[in-house]
Structures are given as C-alpha cells and as structure tokens.
Amino acid sequence: MSNASALLVIDVQNDFCEGGALAVQDGSKVVAPINQLMRGFETIAFSQDWHPKDHQSFASQHENMQPYDVVEMPYGPQVLWPEHCVQGSNGAQFHNALHTERAHMIIRKGFRAPIDSYSAFSENDHTTVTGLDGYLKSRNITSVTLCGLALDFCVNYTALDARKLGYQVTVETKACRAIDLNGSLEAAMSAMKNAGVILN
Ligand code: VGL
Ligand code: ZN
C-alpha cells in the first residue's frame, strides 16, 4: 500500500460489540480482519465515539422518547440511541483484541452534548470539523480505506465526507458490520456507491 494511503478504523468499541449498549450484530467479528488490514498501512487513524453522559443523541435525554425514535434537532433529524460510549466508561474502550498500538492518531468525536458526530471528519451539523482532514492532508494522504462499526452510520458518513473532501475512498465491507435500522444499510450502500466510494 502506498504512503499516500491511510486506514481509518471507525468506532471498534465495546458498546458496539456483543454485550454492549448499542451492540451491532457480530460486531466483534471485525476485529480479526482489521488487525490483518492494519499490516498493510503505515498511516492508521482510529475514531472513538466519546459522549458526555448528557449527550443529546441519547433517548434518555428526551421526554417520552425511546431508543431508535427520531427527533428534529437544529441540524436536522437525529436518531435517538441507547446510552453508549460514555466518556471513560468500559463501553467506550476499544475492543481488547484490537491492535490499538498500531494507531498513530485517535480522533474522538461526539463529545459536545448538543450535537452528534457520525463522521470522523465533521459533526452532524456538517460544519464543525474534527481535525482529521487537516491531519491527513498535512501528511499528504490522498486515499483512505475504511473499516469498522457501524457500516450504515459512522463508516458511511465518514466515507461520504471523505469523498467530499477529495479523497479516493475504499470501504472494506468484510471488516464492517451494520446496525441496519429501517433500511439504513441499503440506503448507505447506495449513497456510498453514488458518491464514488469503492465497496470491497
Ligand atoms: C454510531 C450510532 C451512534 C456508529 C455511533 O459508530 O456507527 N452509531 N453512535
Ligand atoms: Zn454515538
């Protein structure tokens, strides 16, 4: 893999794995293929969902709302989630079999209570940036490969932002698993395809 490529490992955290607060089916099955993929990259960045306890993406913060209901936020519709990836909690830690020592950069996201952040590049207002683009561009990265959780949310939004920011984007779907909420997986796959994402 050329030096112009980076691997972005999205949200491989306990809460998205079996037994976690927002478990994705077979979530932990991404760990082995991701450890293998990392062998081929020199530049590796991880993202880590990192919410305060009172994060507004949590259904518990909204009266009469249940997880997976949708509310209108100032920045658009927002799915409400079970409490997950609370800062400092075990659920927010990376899966313990993930080779975290290979990451040069860990981008935390979703740490502002009023706003969610699916993409590792920008928050859900599509305005507030995380700094990942600056990091990659300053290292002359032009192409990114994505893997992790969840394919139809954080991987998808990160891939779409990466295309908008001018990167060549590949998603290693075998190293991803999806939440698949009301057709979200199919929608994400066609959005990525239409945006020119290479789906491996
Ligand atoms: C994610 C829902 C809420 C993800 C994060 O990593 O895909 N999904 N927070
Ligand atoms: Zn989250």
mmCIF file with all atom_site columns, N, CA and C in Angstrom, residues 109-139:
data_model
loop_
_atom_site.group_PDB
_atom_site.id
_atom_site.type_symbol
_atom_site.label_atom_id
_atom_site.label_alt_id
_atom_site.label_comp_id
_atom_site.label_asym_id
_atom_site.label_entity_id
_atom_site.label_seq_id
_atom_site.pdbx_PDB_ins_code
_atom_site.Cartn_x
_atom_site.Cartn_y
_atom_site.Cartn_z
_atom_site.occupancy
_atom_site.B_iso_or_equiv
_atom_site.pdbx_formal_charge
_atom_site.auth_seq_id
_atom_site.auth_comp_id
_atom_site.auth_asym_id
_atom_site.auth_atom_id
_atom_site.pdbx_PDB_model_num
ATOM 1  N N  . LYS A 1 109 ? -14.899 11.787 18.959 1.00 0.00 ? 109 LYS A N  1
ATOM 2  C CA . LYS A 1 109 ? -15.991 12.535 18.333 1.00 0.00 ? 109 LYS A CA 1
ATOM 3  C C  . LYS A 1 109 ? -17.273 12.360 19.130 1.00 0.00 ? 109 LYS A C  1
ATOM 4  N N  . GLY A 1 110 ? -18.169 13.322 18.966 1.00 0.00 ? 110 GLY A N  1
ATOM 5  C CA . GLY A 1 110 ? -19.449 13.273 19.670 1.00 0.00 ? 110 GLY A CA 1
ATOM 6  C C  . GLY A 1 110 ? -19.328 13.715 21.116 1.00 0.00 ? 110 GLY A C  1
ATOM 7  N N  . PHE A 1 111 ? -18.298 14.520 21.422 1.00 0.00 ? 111 PHE A N  1
ATOM 8  C CA . PHE A 1 111 ? -18.078 14.927 22.819 1.00 0.00 ? 111 PHE A CA 1
ATOM 9  C C  . PHE A 1 111 ? -18.770 16.226 23.198 1.00 0.00 ? 111 PHE A C  1
ATOM 10 N N  . ARG A 1 112 ? -19.493 16.833 22.239 1.00 0.00 ? 112 ARG A N  1
ATOM 11 C CA . ARG A 1 112 ? -20.281 18.018 22.579 1.00 0.00 ? 112 ARG A CA 1
ATOM 12 C C  . ARG A 1 112 ? -21.736 17.590 22.779 1.00 0.00 ? 112 ARG A C  1
ATOM 13 N N  . ALA A 1 113 ? -22.286 17.896 23.949 1.00 0.00 ? 113 ALA A N  1
ATOM 14 C CA . ALA A 1 113 ? -23.611 17.380 24.302 1.00 0.00 ? 113 ALA A CA 1
ATOM 15 C C  . ALA A 1 113 ? -24.712 17.704 23.290 1.00 0.00 ? 113 ALA A C  1
ATOM 16 N N  . PRO A 1 114 ? -24.757 18.911 22.706 1.00 0.00 ? 114 PRO A N  1
ATOM 17 C CA . PRO A 1 114 ? -25.909 19.224 21.848 1.00 0.00 ? 114 PRO A CA 1
ATOM 18 C C  . PRO A 1 114 ? -25.854 18.632 20.443 1.00 0.00 ? 114 PRO A C  1
ATOM 19 N N  . ILE A 1 115 ? -24.738 18.011 20.078 1.00 0.00 ? 115 ILE A N  1
ATOM 20 C CA . ILE A 1 115 ? -24.610 17.627 18.673 1.00 0.00 ? 115 ILE A CA 1
ATOM 21 C C  . ILE A 1 115 ? -23.925 16.262 18.523 1.00 0.00 ? 115 ILE A C  1
ATOM 22 N N  . ASP A 1 116 ? -24.499 15.437 17.646 1.00 0.00 ? 116 ASP A N  1
ATOM 23 C CA . ASP A 1 116 ? -23.897 14.119 17.412 1.00 0.00 ? 116 ASP A CA 1
ATOM 24 C C  . ASP A 1 116 ? -22.849 14.229 16.311 1.00 0.00 ? 116 ASP A C  1
ATOM 25 N N  . SER A 1 117 ? -22.022 13.226 16.201 1.00 0.00 ? 117 SER A N  1
ATOM 26 C CA . SER A 1 117 ? -20.996 13.196 15.158 1.00 0.00 ? 117 SER A CA 1
ATOM 27 C C  . SER A 1 117 ? -20.828 11.776 14.660 1.00 0.00 ? 117 SER A C  1
ATOM 28 N N  . TYR A 1 118 ? -21.445 11.465 13.526 1.00 0.00 ? 118 TYR A N  1
ATOM 29 C CA . TYR A 1 118 ? -21.273 10.138 12.945 1.00 0.00 ? 118 TYR A CA 1
ATOM 30 C C  . TYR A 1 118 ? -19.952 10.068 12.188 1.00 0.00 ? 118 TYR A C  1
ATOM 31 N N  . SER A 1 119 ? -19.687 11.129 11.427 1.00 0.00 ? 119 SER A N  1
ATOM 32 C CA . SER A 1 119 ? -18.473 11.145 10.611 1.00 0.00 ? 119 SER A CA 1
ATOM 33 C C  . SER A 1 119 ? -17.262 11.449 11.474 1.00 0.00 ? 119 SER A C  1
ATOM 34 N N  . ALA A 1 120 ? -16.133 10.845 11.143 1.00 0.00 ? 120 ALA A N  1
ATOM 35 C CA . ALA A 1 120 ? -14.886 11.153 11.843 1.00 0.00 ? 120 ALA A CA 1
ATOM 36 C C  . ALA A 1 120 ? -14.288 12.472 11.353 1.00 0.00 ? 120 ALA A C  1
ATOM 37 N N  . PHE A 1 121 ? -14.874 13.068 10.290 1.00 0.00 ? 121 PHE A N  1
ATOM 38 C CA . PHE A 1 121 ? -14.369 14.338 9.767  1.00 0.00 ? 121 PHE A CA 1
ATOM 39 C C  . PHE A 1 121 ? -15.134 15.545 10.282 1.00 0.00 ? 121 PHE A C  1
ATOM 40 N N  . SER A 1 122 ? -16.467 15.413 10.437 1.00 0.00 ? 122 SER A N  1
ATOM 41 C CA . SER A 1 122 ? -17.250 16.573 10.852 1.00 0.00 ? 122 SER A CA 1
ATOM 42 C C  . SER A 1 122 ? -18.481 16.120 11.628 1.00 0.00 ? 122 SER A C  1
ATOM 43 N N  . GLU A 1 123 ? -18.976 17.022 12.469 1.00 0.00 ? 123 GLU A N  1
ATOM 44 C CA . GLU A 1 123 ? -20.131 16.688 13.292 1.00 0.00 ? 123 GLU A CA 1
ATOM 45 C C  . GLU A 1 123 ? -21.407 16.728 12.444 1.00 0.00 ? 123 GLU A C  1
ATOM 46 N N  . ASN A 1 124 ? -22.514 16.325 13.032 1.00 0.00 ? 124 ASN A N  1
ATOM 47 C CA . ASN A 1 124 ? -23.733 16.174 12.234 1.00 0.00 ? 124 ASN A CA 1
ATOM 48 C C  . ASN A 1 124 ? -24.306 17.490 11.711 1.00 0.00 ? 124 ASN A C  1
ATOM 49 N N  . ASP A 1 125 ? -23.757 18.633 12.156 1.00 0.00 ? 125 ASP A N  1
ATOM 50 C CA . ASP A 1 125 ? -24.146 19.907 11.539 1.00 0.00 ? 125 ASP A CA 1
ATOM 51 C C  . ASP A 1 125 ? -23.427 20.112 10.206 1.00 0.00 ? 125 ASP A C  1
ATOM 52 N N  . HIS A 1 126 ? -22.517 19.183 9.868  1.00 0.00 ? 126 HIS A N  1
ATOM 53 C CA . HIS A 1 126 ? -21.716 19.254 8.639  1.00 0.00 ? 126 HIS A CA 1
ATOM 54 C C  . HIS A 1 126 ? -20.876 20.526 8.586  1.00 0.00 ? 126 HIS A C  1
ATOM 55 N N  . THR A 1 127 ? -20.605 21.141 9.725  1.00 0.00 ? 127 THR A N  1
ATOM 56 C CA . THR A 1 127 ? -19.869 22.397 9.774  1.00 0.00 ? 127 THR A CA 1
ATOM 57 C C  . THR A 1 127 ? -18.674 22.294 10.715 1.00 0.00 ? 127 THR A C  1
ATOM 58 N N  . THR A 1 128 ? -18.913 21.747 11.915 1.00 0.00 ? 128 THR A N  1
ATOM 59 C CA . THR A 1 128 ? -17.842 21.659 12.911 1.00 0.00 ? 128 THR A CA 1
ATOM 60 C C  . THR A 1 128 ? -16.914 20.508 12.546 1.00 0.00 ? 128 THR A C  1
ATOM 61 N N  . VAL A 1 129 ? -15.641 20.803 12.335 1.00 0.00 ? 129 VAL A N  1
ATOM 62 C CA . VAL A 1 129 ? -14.722 19.747 11.910 1.00 0.00 ? 129 VAL A CA 1
ATOM 63 C C  . VAL A 1 129 ? -13.974 19.151 13.097 1.00 0.00 ? 129 VAL A C  1
ATOM 64 N N  . THR A 1 130 ? -13.488 17.928 12.888 1.00 0.00 ? 130 THR A N  1
ATOM 65 C CA . THR A 1 130 ? -12.777 17.220 13.966 1.00 0.00 ? 130 THR A CA 1
ATOM 66 C C  . THR A 1 130 ? -11.261 17.417 13.904 1.00 0.00 ? 130 THR A C  1
ATOM 67 N N  . GLY A 1 131 ? -10.749 17.850 12.742 1.00 0.00 ? 131 GLY A N  1
ATOM 68 C CA . GLY A 1 131 ? -9.303  17.978 12.560 1.00 0.00 ? 131 GLY A CA 1
ATOM 69 C C  . GLY A 1 131 ? -8.682  16.829 11.782 1.00 0.00 ? 131 GLY A C  1
ATOM 70 N N  . LEU A 1 132 ? -9.458  15.761 11.532 1.00 0.00 ? 132 LEU A N  1
ATOM 71 C CA . LEU A 1 132 ? -8.893  14.601 10.829 1.00 0.00 ? 132 LEU A CA 1
ATOM 72 C C  . LEU A 1 132 ? -8.436  14.948 9.415  1.00 0.00 ? 132 LEU A C  1
ATOM 73 N N  . ASP A 1 133 ? -9.209  15.793 8.723  1.00 0.00 ? 133 ASP A N  1
ATOM 74 C CA . ASP A 1 133 ? -8.828  16.173 7.349  1.00 0.00 ? 133 ASP A CA 1
ATOM 75 C C  . ASP A 1 133 ? -7.474  16.898 7.361  1.00 0.00 ? 133 ASP A C  1
ATOM 76 N N  . GLY A 1 134 ? -7.290  17.809 8.305  1.00 0.00 ? 134 GLY A N  1
ATOM 77 C CA . GLY A 1 134 ? -6.015  18.532 8.403  1.00 0.00 ? 134 GLY A CA 1
ATOM 78 C C  . GLY A 1 134 ? -4.862  17.582 8.672  1.00 0.00 ? 134 GLY A C  1
ATOM 79 N N  . TYR A 1 135 ? -5.086  16.635 9.544  1.00 0.00 ? 135 TYR A N  1
ATOM 80 C CA . TYR A 1 135 ? -4.059  15.647 9.875  1.00 0.00 ? 135 TYR A CA 1
ATOM 81 C C  . TYR A 1 135 ? -3.651  14.855 8.630  1.00 0.00 ? 135 TYR A C  1
ATOM 82 N N  . LEU A 1 136 ? -4.650  14.357 7.912  1.00 0.00 ? 136 LEU A N  1
ATOM 83 C CA . LEU A 1 136 ? -4.359  13.524 6.737  1.00 0.00 ? 136 LEU A CA 1
ATOM 84 C C  . LEU A 1 136 ? -3.711  14.352 5.627  1.00 0.00 ? 136 LEU A C  1
ATOM 85 N N  . LYS A 1 137 ? -4.264  15.539 5.361  1.00 0.00 ? 137 LYS A N  1
ATOM 86 C CA . LYS A 1 137 ? -3.725  16.364 4.263  1.00 0.00 ? 137 LYS A CA 1
ATOM 87 C C  . LYS A 1 137 ? -2.304  16.794 4.579  1.00 0.00 ? 137 LYS A C  1
ATOM 88 N N  . SER A 1 138 ? -2.025  17.099 5.844  1.00 0.00 ? 138 SER A N  1
ATOM 89 C CA . SER A 1 138 ? -0.666  17.538 6.185  1.00 0.00 ? 138 SER A CA 1
ATOM 90 C C  . SER A 1 138 ? 0.322   16.387 6.072  1.00 0.00 ? 138 SER A C  1
ATOM 91 N N  . ARG A 1 139 ? -0.202  15.177 6.011  1.00 0.00 ? 139 ARG A N  1
ATOM 92 C CA . ARG A 1 139 ? 0.675   14.016 5.798  1.00 0.00 ? 139 ARG A CA 1
ATOM 93 C C  . ARG A 1 139 ? 0.591   13.498 4.365  1.00 0.00 ? 139 ARG A C  1
#
